[in-house]
Amino acid sequence: MAEAQDYTYVGTRPVRPDGIEKVTGKANYGADESRPGLIHGVVVRSTHAHALIEDIDVSEALALDGVYSVVTAADFPARDKISPARKRMFENIIAGHKVVYHGQPLAAVAASSVALAQKAADLVKVTYKALPVVLDMRDAMAPDASVLHDDMFTQGLPETPDKPSNVVQKTAIRKGDIDEGFAEADIVIEREFVTPMVHQGYIEPHACTADVNTDGHTTLWCSSQGHFGIRDMAALSLGMDAGDIRVVPQEIGGGFGGKTVVYLEPLAIKLSAKAGRPVKMVMPRDEVFRATGPASGTINTVKIGAKKDGTIVAAYANLLYEAGAFPGSPLGAGAMCIFAPYDIPNILIEGTEVVVNKPRVAAYRAPGAPQSMFAGESVLDELAQTLDMDPIDLRLKNAATKGTHAAYGPRFKDIGLVECLQAAKAHPNYQRALEKNQGRGVAVGFWFNAGNNSSAEVHVAESGMIQIVEGSPDIGGSRAAMALMAAETMQVPYDRIRVRIGDTDSTGFCNTTGGSRTTFATGMAVINACEDVVVQLKERAAITWGIDADQVDWRDGQAFPKPGVNTEAEPLTLAKLARSFPKTGGPISARASLNAQGPGPSFAVNFCDVEVDRETGSTQVLSFTAIQDAGRAIHPDYVEGQMQGGAAQGIGWALNEEYLFDENGILENPGFLDYRIPVASDLPMIDTQIIEVHNDTHPYGVRGVGETPIIAPLAAVGNAVSRALGIRMSDLPLSPPKVLAIIDGQ
Amino acid sequence: MAEAQDYTYVGTRPVRPDGIEKVTGKANYGADESRPGLIHGVVVRSTHAHALIEDIDVSEALALDGVYSVVTAADFPARDKISPARKRMFENIIAGHKVVYHGQPLAAVAASSVALAQKAADLVKVTYKALPVVLDMRDAMAPDASVLHDDMFTQGLPETPDKPSNVVQKTAIRKGDIDEGFAEADIVIEREFVTPMVHQGYIEPHACTADVNTDGHTTLWCSSQGHFGIRDMAALSLGMDAGDIRVVPQEIGGGFGGKTVVYLEPLAIKLSAKAGRPVKMVMPRDEVFRATGPASGTINTVKIGAKKDGTIVAAYANLLYEAGAFPGSPLGAGAMCIFAPYDIPNILIEGTEVVVNKPRVAAYRAPGAPQSMFAGESVLDELAQTLDMDPIDLRLKNAATKGTHAAYGPRFKDIGLVECLQAAKAHPNYQRALEKNQGRGVAVGFWFNAGNNSSAEVHVAESGMIQIVEGSPDIGGSRAAMALMAAETMQVPYDRIRVRIGDTDSTGFCNTTGGSRTTFATGMAVINACEDVVVQLKERAAITWGIDADQVDWRDGQAFPKPGVNTEAEPLTLAKLARSFPKTGGPISARASLNAQGPGPSFAVNFCDVEVDRETGSTQVLSFTAIQDAGRAIHPDYVEGQMQGGAAQGIGWALNEEYLFDENGILENPGFLDYRIPVASDLPMIDTQIIEVHNDTHPYGVRGVGETPIIAPLAAVGNAVSRALGIRMSDLPLSPPKVLAIIDGQ
């Protein structure tokens, strides 16, 4: 493949196509669709965190003037035809016989205004029989614990147990012999770490508008990370054919994994079908916190054994992940990632997933990895301290390289960890002298990345404008990335390319944007389709000149006869060729689809300097440096943006964010005043450095970059605070009261 | 090709996909789009039919509170960069230095309400210098006539004349030697015919909403017969790149050729750009009549010479077509069609196009042909009377057949005129005995049909639903036709197919729907893309079974191993194959585009029985029989619907419709109360009979069917009235006062 300097468009930083619409407020987000005759839906939510539902009486609500429709679980008979595991997924959309967390939907009401719908919702009478609330994972695992799901039996045991349990599954990843490994160690460090349930904190709440035709054909406008996924989940929950739901993607105001799930959409569709009108639903902020999918809280124990020279010989982890009220924790990914950056001969990672009476978790950016790697990277830091090694040197000594066999399965191809570590060590920020109460923390992040299914179409307008249609929402600048890859492939200027996100009826299937797959996989579909456009353009030039297509060169966005062929012919620009399409065979379009393989893992090295105020327990982040292998940064601004955004979220997770429940399982901080995400004044400028170690499976070398950035910050901040205080921190968030208590408790 | 009985889906009559939306009122038409911040635009129109514009003062309008923007011709500098011929097209959008018809746009105003915008429009002060108004074509051709366009010189003369003229062009079509032909004739009949300017009478007025982004990127919602054409014309008038305008097609409430032109769209775009808000414009009905494109009024002289046995030896026509205020009459098509149904050795067709101070004409269903063929078919009827021949027999004697060399150029392949004539003669309606004051008229219609550029994409959803995207608006049931052809090609049930009309950014280029091209050309693109889907499905089945793709059969919508291959394999349904797409290579999509050749001309034979009330001059249509060669009727309901709709419009044209101008060129009947189109009680049930003579250039034999139906009714009705009264009618419409005057004048 070509080196970076060979690219004309890839690696440049043009204005994103959707930038002006978004900055001026013209862009349409989830709540921005309207329709003639629109009515408004609100959700009736459980006031108990664990209870049997004895009765739901909607008669008073329905009798209210201006109320058009009410739905309960009885309106979703399709759920009774699917497996218990899938059915549980739909209990999270609307509860049947019991509720398992506070805020779980029980009914939904549609009325002529939001206020009226809320009034009607308040008239829905629910009779509960309260059950004991289980909030702590270790309590939930106790033999006498109140069981959330009578039909759920622990998976992953040698034999299926004979009684239900709150333990969803047990897992293990093994490499080498863990006991022999520890036996070889000169030094062993073991520690338990706790991370809280946190929310992604996207600014845009969940919102959708559904419009159901008399024949059942349905249009759904919503913002999501994947409108095909929304379509398929909504169809499944409603017993509809996916092809009868058209999902029109709206712009997304943040998702970070949390907008991969349906909450309101099936309710809005059913309310619309019953009302015969379009129905809009928008979650209030407190419902976003109470009843969408946060990240798992975890309790993780890590034990690492090393030789005196720093060679790690054994690594053990016991990971305990809470799923919330229904299975679905990212335990698996947490286990895959924890020791993946290192070439360790003996590894054992044991995992347990547990349900508790909290909202069901959803993906949150590199789901599962920040929690496990906080534990792993903290123990490594302690090991470096114990060995009096530079923490980067310790990691360099053990770093995975090409050929390393990762415990979770693959043997790595070209990867960029060593390059990132070397860049970190050489970085000016790493040379700064630390003052009193200051500490520097280093951590590595790792994400395996995903490929999956993508499609794209390309049309050449009569003016020669290139029109790309694809089905991956633009979450982090993907329109710009697609346009740059198209520009590079066709050697057509970036500003001659338009990118549209097609609805589910109008473009080929694309999996949900997640796993940092879109620039990689949808990008490959775009590149393949553009390559076909070039083939067709050369054929048209050949027709024009009366020569063979293989006698045509394509460069600088123009067709040339090859040297020695028809030397008098003037080059044909794209615009000229486009004007002659009717004469040379009709319009030019192209398409491609694939299940993309080989996404290329991404490594990051983060380090940060903090200063802890011993009077207040408050931590100030003085500097934060994020270094990451992007394979190839198609649009470096948006790679840096991902790195900066991940760092900001990771710092929030490390220092302040946490779900606070009372003993009844009621969330006490369901709003941004009490749930404290970092604001601009909390953060320094996040310094970034992109490393580019080509990923051979992608034409331009892309690796996914969206998830890795959030992984290392938890441990980088934790290690920095630990070093500033001289006390090993193990319980997030490192909020002022907690840090102060630790200082005072010394 | 397969015979009719071999088809599973083609030729059946399922419910159209858009039927329920349209019947229940859910479908969105041109005026139905709304946007946050929407404002409303109205047009300031000329109060003179011919005048110089000395000044336009918009200051008072702009000063009105709630007015956001005003535009005049000065806001369209792009018009100065194009040729005079094209510039004239844009004078029809907004006038520059002079107005040439009453109602011509001079300015447009956008304000917070329609009422306020109208108030502001009334405040725009225009100073005119009146010029003589020319309404009659022969007056316009006089040497001293007031000339509409100083820079327009007659085309088609041996030498370009040295002074401007209202004569746009002179044309001629020649075959054989016309003088020798007439010399051979035993009988010659010559007569002049007049047809009035008429309007298409679509129920939905022109309407659009434009939303211009700060960077100029524009979205336009409108109904039209071709959103790509709207895009390109709007871009040209605004000096924009077509790729910067996205036109989202709305459902169309009738177009019939009249919605192939831009009127409001450039104004709405410019108003939106200046206002920074979305702008909606909807024409009031009187503006539709005054200032959109009606059909040309004509004065046509036809002279036919025949042998005593009815053999036609010479045919001459002199066609005079009014263009309205700007060039663009369908004279050419009128000339092509007039004698095309007959194998005549000597033909001369001379044509003249003239501008007058009336609205510029636009296409109206088979543009130009109803007028010329009214003349031709009337003279043929008179010839049959004179020769005492059955009018069908006269036509059978001279009918064009395979191999006939049409005067306008082609040598016909398989055509269905003889079959239509024979069917007419055998039809029970043709046997009915006529009573007093009743007459039966026969006429032939001919349209050459168009092919042109079309594209289509097909996506296979995960559920196996087939999703077709194409860029031709659904005017007469084309979604149903596309779905049926797709069903046939893939052998997938019709109800498993969805068809979407893509916007201009989201699907490949399709020419405007006109010339009866869509079922033929876009249909071929759909068929080609579906054939590619089947190829891919067979490949996926082969991967699943571990055999070669050429060992797979596709039938009944399923893959089978060929006899003798892997005989134990279960057939793979589309749904099963779709579920396995991720394992077999990713999603399946396909696309095709083409410039379709060989559309296949379409012939019709119409006959009708009328009774004329000699007291009132009123004509009642007792029965009307439309017989037409459809090549292959994909969905017979919609072919019959075209035939019935064309007949209804043709009957209205024959009997009642006409533009009535006062001496100042002001239209006196700009509304459906005074411009009388037929209502249900005016018409009998139109009887139809579809003839199917396969068109070999289309996989299912399709010929275009939308335009031919309107051609023969004018002459069929005219001939029937002539025979009922025993007086040759030559001046349309045959309205009661005119007929009464003729009766009284005998």
CSV table of C-alpha atoms in Angstrom, one decimal, chain A residues 257-449:
chain,number,residue,atom,x,y,z
A,257,GLY,CA,-23.3,2.7,22.5
A,258,GLY,CA,-26.5,3.7,24.3
A,259,LYS,CA,-28.4,4.3,21.1
A,260,THR,CA,-28.2,0.7,19.8
A,261,VAL,CA,-31.3,-0.4,21.6
A,262,VAL,CA,-35.1,0.2,21.1
A,263,TYR,CA,-37.0,1.7,24.0
A,264,LEU,CA,-39.7,4.1,22.7
A,265,GLU,CA,-39.9,2.9,19.1
A,266,PRO,CA,-42.1,-0.2,19.6
A,267,LEU,CA,-44.4,1.8,21.9
A,268,ALA,CA,-44.7,4.7,19.4
A,269,ILE,CA,-45.5,2.3,16.6
A,270,LYS,CA,-48.2,0.5,18.6
A,271,LEU,CA,-49.6,3.8,19.9
A,272,SER,CA,-49.7,5.1,16.3
A,273,ALA,CA,-51.3,1.9,14.9
A,274,LYS,CA,-54.1,2.1,17.6
A,275,ALA,CA,-54.6,5.9,17.2
A,276,GLY,CA,-54.4,6.0,13.4
A,277,ARG,CA,-52.1,9.1,13.8
A,278,PRO,CA,-48.4,9.7,13.9
A,279,VAL,CA,-47.0,9.6,17.4
A,280,LYS,CA,-44.0,11.4,18.7
A,281,MET,CA,-42.2,10.3,21.9
A,282,VAL,CA,-39.3,12.2,23.5
A,283,MET,CA,-37.8,11.0,26.8
A,284,PRO,CA,-37.4,13.5,29.6
A,285,ARG,CA,-33.8,13.6,30.9
A,286,ASP,CA,-34.7,11.8,34.1
A,287,GLU,CA,-36.1,8.9,32.2
A,288,VAL,CA,-33.0,8.7,30.1
A,289,PHE,CA,-31.0,8.2,33.3
A,290,ARG,CA,-33.5,5.9,35.0
A,291,ALA,CA,-34.5,3.7,32.1
A,292,THR,CA,-32.0,3.6,29.3
A,293,GLY,CA,-28.8,1.5,29.4
A,294,PRO,CA,-25.9,2.7,31.5
A,295,ALA,CA,-22.6,1.0,31.7
A,296,SER,CA,-22.1,-1.9,34.1
A,297,GLY,CA,-20.8,-1.4,37.6
A,298,THR,CA,-18.0,-3.9,38.3
A,299,ILE,CA,-16.0,-5.5,41.0
A,300,ASN,CA,-12.8,-6.8,39.5
A,301,THR,CA,-9.9,-8.5,41.1
A,302,VAL,CA,-6.5,-8.6,39.3
A,303,LYS,CA,-3.4,-10.5,40.3
A,304,ILE,CA,-0.2,-10.2,38.3
A,305,GLY,CA,3.1,-12.0,38.8
A,306,ALA,CA,6.4,-10.8,37.3
A,307,LYS,CA,10.1,-11.5,37.4
A,308,LYS,CA,12.4,-8.9,39.0
A,309,ASP,CA,13.3,-7.6,35.6
A,310,GLY,CA,9.7,-6.8,34.9
A,311,THR,CA,8.8,-9.8,32.7
A,312,ILE,CA,5.2,-10.7,33.5
A,313,VAL,CA,4.8,-14.4,33.8
A,314,ALA,CA,1.2,-14.7,35.0
A,315,ALA,CA,-2.0,-12.6,35.0
A,316,TYR,CA,-5.2,-13.5,36.7
A,317,ALA,CA,-8.5,-11.6,36.7
A,318,ASN,CA,-11.8,-12.2,38.4
A,319,LEU,CA,-14.4,-9.9,36.8
A,320,LEU,CA,-17.8,-9.3,38.3
A,321,TYR,CA,-20.1,-7.3,36.0
A,322,GLU,CA,-23.6,-6.1,36.8
A,323,ALA,CA,-26.1,-6.4,33.9
A,324,GLY,CA,-28.8,-4.3,35.5
A,325,ALA,CA,-32.2,-5.9,35.5
A,326,PHE,CA,-31.8,-8.1,32.4
A,327,PRO,CA,-28.8,-10.0,31.0
A,328,GLY,CA,-26.6,-8.1,28.5
A,329,SER,CA,-23.5,-6.9,30.3
A,330,PRO,CA,-20.3,-6.5,28.3
A,331,LEU,CA,-18.4,-9.0,30.5
A,332,GLY,CA,-17.1,-10.8,27.4
A,333,ALA,CA,-15.4,-7.8,25.9
A,334,GLY,CA,-14.1,-6.8,29.3
A,335,ALA,CA,-12.4,-10.2,29.6
A,336,MET,CA,-11.1,-10.1,26.0
A,337,CYS,CA,-9.4,-6.8,26.5
A,338,ILE,CA,-7.9,-6.8,30.0
A,339,PHE,CA,-4.5,-8.4,29.3
A,340,ALA,CA,-4.6,-8.2,25.5
A,341,PRO,CA,-1.8,-5.5,25.2
A,342,TYR,CA,0.8,-7.8,26.7
A,343,ASP,CA,2.6,-10.9,25.7
A,344,ILE,CA,2.0,-13.0,28.9
A,345,PRO,CA,2.5,-16.7,28.8
A,346,ASN,CA,0.0,-17.7,31.5
A,347,ILE,CA,-3.4,-16.1,31.8
A,348,LEU,CA,-6.7,-16.9,33.5
A,349,ILE,CA,-9.6,-14.5,33.3
A,350,GLU,CA,-12.8,-15.6,35.1
A,351,GLY,CA,-16.0,-13.7,34.7
A,352,THR,CA,-19.4,-13.5,36.4
A,353,GLU,CA,-22.4,-11.5,35.2
A,354,VAL,CA,-25.2,-10.7,37.7
A,355,VAL,CA,-28.6,-9.1,37.4
A,356,VAL,CA,-29.7,-6.6,40.0
A,357,ASN,CA,-32.7,-4.2,40.3
A,358,LYS,CA,-31.2,-1.4,38.3
A,359,PRO,CA,-31.8,-0.4,34.6
A,360,ARG,CA,-30.5,-2.9,32.1
A,361,VAL,CA,-27.0,-1.9,30.9
A,362,ALA,CA,-26.2,-1.1,27.3
A,363,ALA,CA,-23.1,-0.6,25.4
A,364,TYR,CA,-20.9,2.3,26.4
A,365,ARG,CA,-17.9,3.0,24.1
A,366,ALA,CA,-15.6,0.0,24.2
A,367,PRO,CA,-18.2,-1.7,26.4
A,368,GLY,CA,-16.7,-3.6,29.3
A,369,ALA,CA,-13.1,-2.7,28.6
A,370,PRO,CA,-12.7,0.6,30.6
A,371,GLN,CA,-13.7,-1.3,33.8
A,372,SER,CA,-11.5,-4.4,33.4
A,373,MET,CA,-8.5,-2.4,32.1
A,374,PHE,CA,-8.8,0.1,35.0
A,375,ALA,CA,-8.1,-2.9,37.2
A,376,GLY,CA,-5.4,-4.4,35.0
A,377,GLU,CA,-3.5,-1.2,34.3
A,378,SER,CA,-3.7,-0.1,37.9
A,379,VAL,CA,-2.0,-3.3,39.0
A,380,LEU,CA,0.6,-2.9,36.3
A,381,ASP,CA,1.3,0.6,37.7
A,382,GLU,CA,1.7,-0.7,41.2
A,383,LEU,CA,4.0,-3.4,39.8
A,384,ALA,CA,6.1,-0.7,38.1
A,385,GLN,CA,6.2,1.3,41.4
A,386,THR,CA,7.2,-1.9,43.3
A,387,LEU,CA,9.9,-2.7,40.7
A,388,ASP,CA,10.9,1.0,40.5
A,389,MET,CA,10.5,0.9,36.8
A,390,ASP,CA,9.2,3.5,34.5
A,391,PRO,CA,5.7,2.5,33.8
A,392,ILE,CA,6.2,2.9,30.1
A,393,ASP,CA,9.3,0.8,30.2
A,394,LEU,CA,7.5,-2.0,32.1
A,395,ARG,CA,4.8,-2.0,29.3
A,396,LEU,CA,7.5,-1.9,26.6
A,397,LYS,CA,9.1,-4.9,28.1
A,398,ASN,CA,5.9,-6.9,27.9
A,399,ALA,CA,4.2,-5.3,24.9
A,400,ALA,CA,2.3,-7.4,22.4
A,401,THR,CA,3.8,-7.2,18.9
A,402,LYS,CA,3.2,-8.8,15.6
A,403,GLY,CA,2.8,-12.5,16.2
A,404,THR,CA,1.8,-12.3,19.9
A,405,HIS,CA,-0.9,-14.8,20.7
A,406,ALA,CA,-3.7,-12.9,22.6
A,407,ALA,CA,-5.4,-14.9,25.3
A,408,TYR,CA,-8.8,-14.3,23.7
A,409,GLY,CA,-7.8,-15.9,20.5
A,410,PRO,CA,-6.1,-14.2,17.6
A,411,ARG,CA,-2.4,-13.9,16.8
A,412,PHE,CA,-1.8,-10.2,16.1
A,413,LYS,CA,-0.8,-8.9,12.7
A,414,ASP,CA,0.8,-5.5,12.5
A,415,ILE,CA,-0.2,-3.5,15.6
A,416,GLY,CA,1.0,-0.2,17.0
A,417,LEU,CA,1.4,-0.6,20.7
A,418,VAL,CA,5.2,-0.3,20.8
A,419,GLU,CA,5.0,2.7,18.5
A,420,CYS,CA,2.5,4.3,20.9
A,421,LEU,CA,4.6,3.5,24.0
A,422,GLN,CA,7.7,5.0,22.3
A,423,ALA,CA,5.8,8.1,21.3
A,424,ALA,CA,4.5,8.5,24.8
A,425,LYS,CA,8.0,8.2,26.3
A,426,ALA,CA,9.4,10.7,23.8
A,427,HIS,CA,6.5,13.2,24.3
A,428,PRO,CA,7.4,16.6,25.8
A,429,ASN,CA,4.5,16.2,28.2
A,430,TYR,CA,6.2,13.1,29.7
A,431,GLN,CA,9.3,15.1,30.5
A,432,ARG,CA,7.6,17.8,32.7
A,433,ALA,CA,8.8,17.8,36.3
A,434,LEU,CA,6.1,17.1,38.9
A,435,GLU,CA,5.5,19.2,41.9
A,436,LYS,CA,4.1,18.5,45.3
A,437,ASN,CA,0.8,16.7,45.4
A,438,GLN,CA,1.1,16.0,41.7
A,439,GLY,CA,1.3,12.6,40.1
A,440,ARG,CA,1.6,11.2,36.6
A,441,GLY,CA,-0.4,8.2,35.6
A,442,VAL,CA,0.2,6.0,32.5
A,443,ALA,CA,-2.2,3.4,31.1
A,444,VAL,CA,-2.7,1.4,27.9
A,445,GLY,CA,-6.0,1.0,26.2
A,446,PHE,CA,-7.0,-1.8,23.8
A,447,TRP,CA,-10.0,-2.5,21.6
A,448,PHE,CA,-10.3,-5.4,19.1
A,449,ASN,CA,-12.6,-3.5,16.7
